[in-house]
Amino acid sequence: MTTEKAPTRGTGGGHSPSVPGEFAMRFTSTARGARLARRLVSHRLAEWGYPYDSGPNETATLIASELAANAVRHGRVPGRDFHLRLTAPPFSPGPTIRIEVSDTRAERRPALRVAGPEAETGRGLFLVSQLAERWAVTPRFGDALGKTVWAEITAD
């Protein structure tokens, strides 16, 4: 089951704001949860003025998809969800869109590698590194266990 975290500036009751800014939600650590995360990132960006077929929407959605898939595949702890946070200013030339995906497996830090031509996996983080302006892995803050993988793109 997914739950939506009420943003700091928005409506109460767990509903997301109708203005651009921040979207944050927890998802089950399943393929279905990763798929829903990807779809909601694309939908939220479209609501904020980044059309579905625009470069920023497509790029941010692909990055969110890869990070969510990695959280499910490599960061899954039974009974624990992963968390996605998306921040984006109103559409204008040059704003930074940030995607963060957090899971509870601090000991399993992702490493960038180049997959061979016959490999069936191992290309996700390489794609993120090529599409993002910046990306990194950081420990989760506060009392939360685990790590956060984040990426930023410039919406040009």
PDB file of C-alpha atoms in Angstrom, residues 113-123 126:
ATOM      1  CA  ARG A 113      29.545   0.045 -13.533  1.00  0.00           C
ATOM      2  CA  VAL A 114      29.471  -0.486 -17.243  1.00  0.00           C
ATOM      3  CA  ALA A 115      27.586  -3.599 -18.277  1.00  0.00           C
ATOM      4  CA  GLY A 116      28.937  -5.749 -21.077  1.00  0.00           C
ATOM      5  CA  PRO A 117      27.044  -6.052 -24.364  1.00  0.00           C
ATOM      6  CA  GLU A 118      25.547  -9.412 -23.378  1.00  0.00           C
ATOM      7  CA  ALA A 119      24.561  -8.410 -19.831  1.00  0.00           C
ATOM      8  CA  GLU A 120      20.834  -8.354 -19.090  1.00  0.00           C
ATOM      9  CA  THR A 121      21.162  -6.029 -16.082  1.00  0.00           C
ATOM     10  CA  GLY A 122      23.494  -3.370 -14.739  1.00  0.00           C
ATOM     11  CA  ARG A 123      22.707  -0.395 -16.970  1.00  0.00           C
ATOM     12  CA  PHE A 126      24.885   4.195 -15.842  1.00  0.00           C
TER      13      PHE A 126
END
